[in-house]
mmCIF file of C-alpha atoms in Angstrom:
data_model
loop_
_atom_site.group_PDB
_atom_site.id
_atom_site.type_symbol
_atom_site.label_atom_id
_atom_site.label_comp_id
_atom_site.label_asym_id
_atom_site.label_seq_id
_atom_site.Cartn_x
_atom_site.Cartn_y
_atom_site.Cartn_z
ATOM 1 C CA UNK G 26 0.000 0.000 0.000
ATOM 2 C CA UNK G 27 1.160 3.505 -0.721
ATOM 3 C CA UNK G 28 -0.037 7.055 -0.191
ATOM 4 C CA UNK G 29 -0.811 8.779 -3.488
ATOM 5 C CA UNK G 30 -1.483 12.434 -4.196
ATOM 6 C CA UNK G 31 -4.106 12.473 -6.925
ATOM 7 C CA UNK G 32 -4.990 14.777 -9.786
ATOM 8 C CA UNK G 33 -8.627 14.081 -10.794
ATOM 9 C CA UNK G 34 -9.140 15.066 -14.415
ATOM 10 C CA UNK G 35 -12.093 13.843 -16.504
ATOM 11 C CA UNK G 36 -11.299 12.425 -19.905
ATOM 12 C CA UNK G 37 -7.558 12.147 -19.213
ATOM 13 C CA UNK G 38 -5.736 8.873 -18.600
ATOM 14 C CA UNK G 39 -2.059 7.973 -18.297
ATOM 15 C CA UNK G 40 -0.442 4.598 -18.981
ATOM 16 C CA UNK G 41 2.809 3.109 -17.675
ATOM 17 C CA UNK G 42 5.677 3.922 -20.018
ATOM 18 C CA UNK G 43 3.879 6.834 -21.685
ATOM 19 C CA UNK G 44 4.159 10.611 -21.213
ATOM 20 C CA UNK G 45 1.433 13.135 -20.442
ATOM 21 C CA UNK G 46 2.063 16.908 -20.755
ATOM 22 C CA UNK G 47 0.025 19.030 -18.339
ATOM 23 C CA UNK G 48 -0.453 22.745 -17.771
ATOM 24 C CA UNK G 49 -1.058 23.374 -14.067
ATOM 25 C CA UNK G 50 -2.803 26.648 -13.234
ATOM 26 C CA UNK G 51 -5.309 26.143 -10.381
ATOM 27 C CA UNK G 52 -3.813 27.159 -6.984
ATOM 28 C CA UNK G 53 -4.556 23.791 -5.329
ATOM 29 C CA UNK G 54 -2.847 21.885 -8.117
ATOM 30 C CA UNK G 55 0.067 24.295 -8.175
ATOM 31 C CA UNK G 56 0.409 23.387 -4.473
ATOM 32 C CA UNK G 57 0.146 19.719 -5.453
ATOM 33 C CA UNK G 58 3.034 20.015 -7.912
ATOM 34 C CA UNK G 59 5.162 21.973 -5.428
ATOM 35 C CA UNK G 60 4.540 19.293 -2.804
ATOM 36 C CA UNK G 61 5.360 16.475 -5.233
ATOM 37 C CA UNK G 62 8.587 18.166 -6.343
ATOM 38 C CA UNK G 63 9.645 18.487 -2.697
ATOM 39 C CA UNK G 64 8.945 14.794 -2.034
ATOM 40 C CA UNK G 65 9.117 12.016 -4.631
ATOM 41 C CA UNK G 66 7.889 13.863 -7.773
ATOM 42 C CA UNK G 67 4.929 11.463 -8.061
ATOM 43 C CA UNK G 68 1.287 12.272 -8.828
ATOM 44 C CA UNK G 69 -1.572 9.882 -9.475
ATOM 45 C CA UNK G 70 -3.755 10.639 -12.489
ATOM 46 C CA UNK G 71 -7.325 9.460 -12.062
ATOM 47 C CA UNK G 72 -10.740 10.309 -13.462
ATOM 48 C CA UNK G 73 -13.647 11.550 -11.355
ATOM 49 C CA UNK G 74 -16.878 9.684 -12.002
ATOM 50 C CA UNK G 75 -18.638 12.984 -12.710
ATOM 51 C CA UNK G 76 -17.154 16.339 -13.803
ATOM 52 C CA UNK G 77 -18.155 18.134 -10.609
ATOM 53 C CA UNK G 78 -16.182 19.283 -7.586
ATOM 54 C CA UNK G 79 -15.631 16.561 -4.992
ATOM 55 C CA UNK G 80 -17.037 13.789 -7.186
ATOM 56 C CA UNK G 81 -16.353 10.165 -6.333
ATOM 57 C CA UNK G 82 -13.356 8.754 -8.143
ATOM 58 C CA UNK G 83 -12.954 5.760 -10.382
ATOM 59 C CA UNK G 84 -10.985 3.081 -8.570
ATOM 60 C CA UNK G 85 -8.110 2.665 -11.054
ATOM 61 C CA UNK G 86 -5.627 5.339 -12.093
ATOM 62 C CA UNK G 87 -1.965 5.598 -13.045
ATOM 63 C CA UNK G 88 0.931 6.859 -10.962
ATOM 64 C CA UNK G 89 3.212 9.240 -12.828
ATOM 65 C CA UNK G 90 6.599 10.764 -12.049
ATOM 66 C CA UNK G 91 7.231 14.401 -12.934
ATOM 67 C CA UNK G 92 9.969 14.459 -15.541
ATOM 68 C CA UNK G 93 10.287 17.755 -17.375
ATOM 69 C CA UNK G 94 9.064 20.747 -15.394
ATOM 70 C CA UNK G 95 8.832 24.439 -16.253
ATOM 71 C CA UNK G 96 7.984 26.781 -13.383
ATOM 72 C CA UNK G 97 6.421 29.974 -14.733
ATOM 73 C CA UNK G 98 6.816 33.376 -13.064
ATOM 74 C CA UNK G 99 3.145 33.599 -12.052
ATOM 75 C CA UNK G 100 3.230 30.259 -10.201
ATOM 76 C CA UNK G 101 1.863 28.055 -12.971
ATOM 77 C CA UNK G 102 3.689 24.931 -14.126
ATOM 78 C CA UNK G 103 4.168 23.059 -17.360
ATOM 79 C CA UNK G 104 5.062 19.480 -16.520
ATOM 80 C CA UNK G 105 5.390 16.118 -18.210
ATOM 81 C CA UNK G 106 4.255 13.079 -16.245
ATOM 82 C CA UNK G 107 5.975 9.790 -17.012
ATOM 83 C CA UNK G 108 3.637 6.872 -16.363
ATOM 84 C CA UNK G 109 5.013 4.303 -13.910
ATOM 85 C CA UNK G 110 2.297 1.972 -12.646
ATOM 86 C CA UNK G 111 -1.457 1.670 -12.521
ATOM 87 C CA UNK G 112 -2.953 1.755 -9.041
ATOM 88 C CA UNK G 113 -6.214 0.812 -7.370
ATOM 89 C CA UNK G 114 -7.665 3.075 -4.682
ATOM 90 C CA UNK G 115 -8.298 1.385 -1.358
ATOM 91 C CA UNK G 116 -9.636 4.438 0.463
ATOM 92 C CA UNK G 117 -9.532 8.209 0.295
ATOM 93 C CA UNK G 118 -7.639 9.871 3.129
ATOM 94 C CA UNK G 119 -8.864 12.700 5.322
ATOM 95 C CA UNK G 120 -6.256 15.404 4.688
ATOM 96 C CA UNK G 121 -5.726 19.109 5.323
ATOM 97 C CA UNK G 122 -3.975 19.710 1.994
ATOM 98 C CA UNK G 123 -5.933 21.519 -0.751
ATOM 99 C CA UNK G 124 -5.438 18.474 -2.996
ATOM 100 C CA UNK G 125 -6.864 14.990 -2.451
ATOM 101 C CA UNK G 126 -4.842 11.974 -1.336
ATOM 102 C CA UNK G 127 -5.615 8.265 -1.268
ATOM 103 C CA UNK G 128 -4.244 5.006 0.005
ATOM 104 C CA UNK G 129 -3.698 2.719 -2.951
ATOM 105 C CA UNK G 130 -2.157 -0.527 -4.072
ATOM 106 C CA UNK G 131 0.106 -0.563 -7.116
ATOM 107 C CA UNK G 132 -0.939 -3.011 -9.822
ATOM 108 C CA UNK G 133 1.654 -5.339 -11.298
ATOM 109 C CA UNK G 134 2.362 -4.642 -14.950
ATOM 110 C CA UNK G 135 3.705 -6.985 -17.616
ATOM 111 C CA UNK G 136 5.986 -5.377 -20.157
ATOM 112 C CA UNK G 137 6.590 -8.539 -22.184
ATOM 113 C CA UNK G 138 3.087 -9.015 -23.580
ATOM 114 C CA UNK G 139 2.683 -9.218 -27.341
ATOM 115 C CA UNK G 140 -0.286 -9.535 -29.663
ATOM 116 C CA UNK G 141 -0.870 -12.441 -31.996
ATOM 117 C CA UNK G 142 -0.226 -11.380 -35.612
ATOM 118 C CA UNK G 143 -3.949 -11.611 -36.382
ATOM 119 C CA UNK G 144 -4.752 -9.335 -33.416
ATOM 120 C CA UNK G 145 -2.227 -6.741 -34.565
ATOM 121 C CA UNK G 146 -3.508 -6.865 -38.140
ATOM 122 C CA UNK G 147 -7.134 -6.551 -37.009
ATOM 123 C CA UNK G 148 -6.261 -3.573 -34.824
ATOM 124 C CA UNK G 149 -4.331 -1.724 -37.541
ATOM 125 C CA UNK G 150 -7.117 -2.329 -40.058
ATOM 126 C CA UNK G 151 -9.765 -0.924 -37.713
ATOM 127 C CA UNK G 152 -7.500 1.971 -36.676
ATOM 128 C CA UNK G 153 -7.081 3.001 -40.325
ATOM 129 C CA UNK G 154 -10.850 2.941 -40.856
ATOM 130 C CA UNK G 155 -11.419 4.979 -37.716
ATOM 131 C CA UNK G 156 -8.704 7.517 -38.548
ATOM 132 C CA UNK G 157 -10.071 7.984 -42.078
ATOM 133 C CA UNK G 158 -13.617 8.431 -40.756
ATOM 134 C CA UNK G 159 -12.441 11.017 -38.221
ATOM 135 C CA UNK G 160 -10.233 12.860 -40.705
ATOM 136 C CA UNK G 161 -6.976 12.146 -38.865
ATOM 137 C CA UNK G 162 -3.656 12.185 -40.699
ATOM 138 C CA UNK G 163 -1.517 9.299 -39.451
ATOM 139 C CA UNK G 164 2.010 8.214 -40.360
ATOM 140 C CA UNK G 165 1.223 4.509 -40.695
ATOM 141 C CA UNK G 166 4.851 3.615 -41.434
ATOM 142 C CA UNK G 167 5.779 5.024 -38.042
ATOM 143 C CA UNK G 168 2.854 3.219 -36.422
ATOM 144 C CA UNK G 169 4.027 -0.043 -37.934
ATOM 145 C CA UNK G 170 7.399 0.327 -36.184
ATOM 146 C CA UNK G 171 5.865 0.615 -32.703
ATOM 147 C CA UNK G 172 5.903 -2.401 -30.426
ATOM 148 C CA UNK G 173 2.499 -3.804 -29.456
ATOM 149 C CA UNK G 174 2.445 -2.367 -25.936
ATOM 150 C CA UNK G 175 3.392 1.161 -26.997
ATOM 151 C CA UNK G 176 0.865 1.072 -29.833
ATOM 152 C CA UNK G 177 -2.160 -0.164 -27.895
ATOM 153 C CA UNK G 178 -1.516 1.888 -24.770
ATOM 154 C CA UNK G 179 -0.620 4.967 -26.811
ATOM 155 C CA UNK G 180 -3.837 4.858 -28.833
ATOM 156 C CA UNK G 181 -5.845 4.134 -25.674
ATOM 157 C CA UNK G 182 -4.375 7.226 -24.007
ATOM 158 C CA UNK G 183 -5.103 9.667 -26.843
ATOM 159 C CA UNK G 184 -8.278 8.163 -28.320
ATOM 160 C CA UNK G 185 -11.190 10.659 -28.552
ATOM 161 C CA UNK G 186 -13.604 8.518 -26.539
ATOM 162 C CA UNK G 187 -15.767 9.566 -23.616
ATOM 163 C CA UNK G 188 -14.444 9.258 -20.027
ATOM 164 C CA UNK G 189 -16.260 5.975 -19.323
ATOM 165 C CA UNK G 190 -14.761 4.340 -22.413
ATOM 166 C CA UNK G 191 -11.273 5.620 -21.596
ATOM 167 C CA UNK G 192 -11.653 4.271 -18.069
ATOM 168 C CA UNK G 193 -12.699 0.855 -19.350
ATOM 169 C CA UNK G 194 -9.532 0.749 -21.468
ATOM 170 C CA UNK G 195 -7.358 1.672 -18.485
ATOM 171 C CA UNK G 196 -8.945 -1.041 -16.360
ATOM 172 C CA UNK G 197 -8.697 -3.742 -19.048
ATOM 173 C CA UNK G 198 -6.631 -6.656 -17.784
ATOM 174 C CA UNK G 199 -3.853 -7.470 -20.211
ATOM 175 C CA UNK G 200 -2.765 -6.214 -23.599
ATOM 176 C CA UNK G 201 -4.980 -8.593 -25.590
ATOM 177 C CA UNK G 202 -8.111 -7.554 -23.699
ATOM 178 C CA UNK G 203 -7.282 -3.863 -24.115
ATOM 179 C CA UNK G 204 -6.660 -4.327 -27.835
ATOM 180 C CA UNK G 205 -9.972 -6.152 -28.289
ATOM 181 C CA UNK G 206 -11.868 -3.453 -26.385
ATOM 182 C CA UNK G 207 -10.128 -0.713 -28.351
ATOM 183 C CA UNK G 208 -11.227 -2.297 -31.630
ATOM 184 C CA UNK G 209 -14.811 -2.557 -30.346
ATOM 185 C CA UNK G 210 -14.787 1.085 -29.260
ATOM 186 C CA UNK G 211 -13.446 2.303 -32.605
ATOM 187 C CA UNK G 212 -16.200 0.337 -34.335
ATOM 188 C CA UNK G 213 -18.860 1.672 -31.940
ATOM 189 C CA UNK G 214 -17.847 5.323 -32.026
ATOM 190 C CA UNK G 215 -17.062 5.219 -35.727
ATOM 191 C CA UNK G 216 -20.488 3.830 -36.607
ATOM 192 C CA UNK G 217 -22.332 6.141 -34.253
ATOM 193 C CA UNK G 218 -20.540 9.260 -35.448
ATOM 194 C CA UNK G 219 -21.488 8.351 -39.008
ATOM 195 C CA UNK G 220 -25.161 8.140 -38.027
ATOM 196 C CA UNK G 221 -25.361 10.900 -35.440
ATOM 197 C CA UNK G 222 -23.651 14.266 -35.650
ATOM 198 C CA UNK G 223 -23.740 14.544 -31.872
ATOM 199 C CA UNK G 224 -21.793 11.319 -31.440
ATOM 200 C CA UNK G 225 -22.415 9.012 -28.517
ATOM 201 C CA UNK G 226 -21.303 8.204 -25.054
ATOM 202 C CA UNK G 227 -20.612 4.775 -23.637
ATOM 203 C CA UNK G 228 -21.912 4.592 -20.087
#
């Protein structure tokens, strides 16, 4: 178990091994960054269940270490979080700090998982369809050079899905399960956006 300072941000997820740039401007989160820099440089990214102040939190997030940091003259920060490990909240702590803290367990991560060739091919095929439908310009040669873990987690982190869908991806157990869910979500959101200009949410 470990004590984790958390940054609740709807629609934003971080994965182990990936980077997340953040602009920190609210006073309580400027205090959070200052505190983290004075201690172990670690902050837990997690989504609130609703985009309102004090909302309950999802149970799974990702612990990140502050790598690059730019302290601006007016007290704001530009930072880059480097994902280290997913965590599961055990309980929220009663604290006097302006930012929230939890007691959490770190979740073991496998970095040697690979996709079967048919899984990789199915994913890339669906990703191309989705990117074309959304009007994204993608360097597919560069994508093809990524290892499976970087590819699936990277797309999961930046995909334009709703918070509930992004949370489901973060909580998926194993690379194969996350890849399968990602394909299903691209199919779901791609179809729905074709039929409905307002898009859809997966709740």
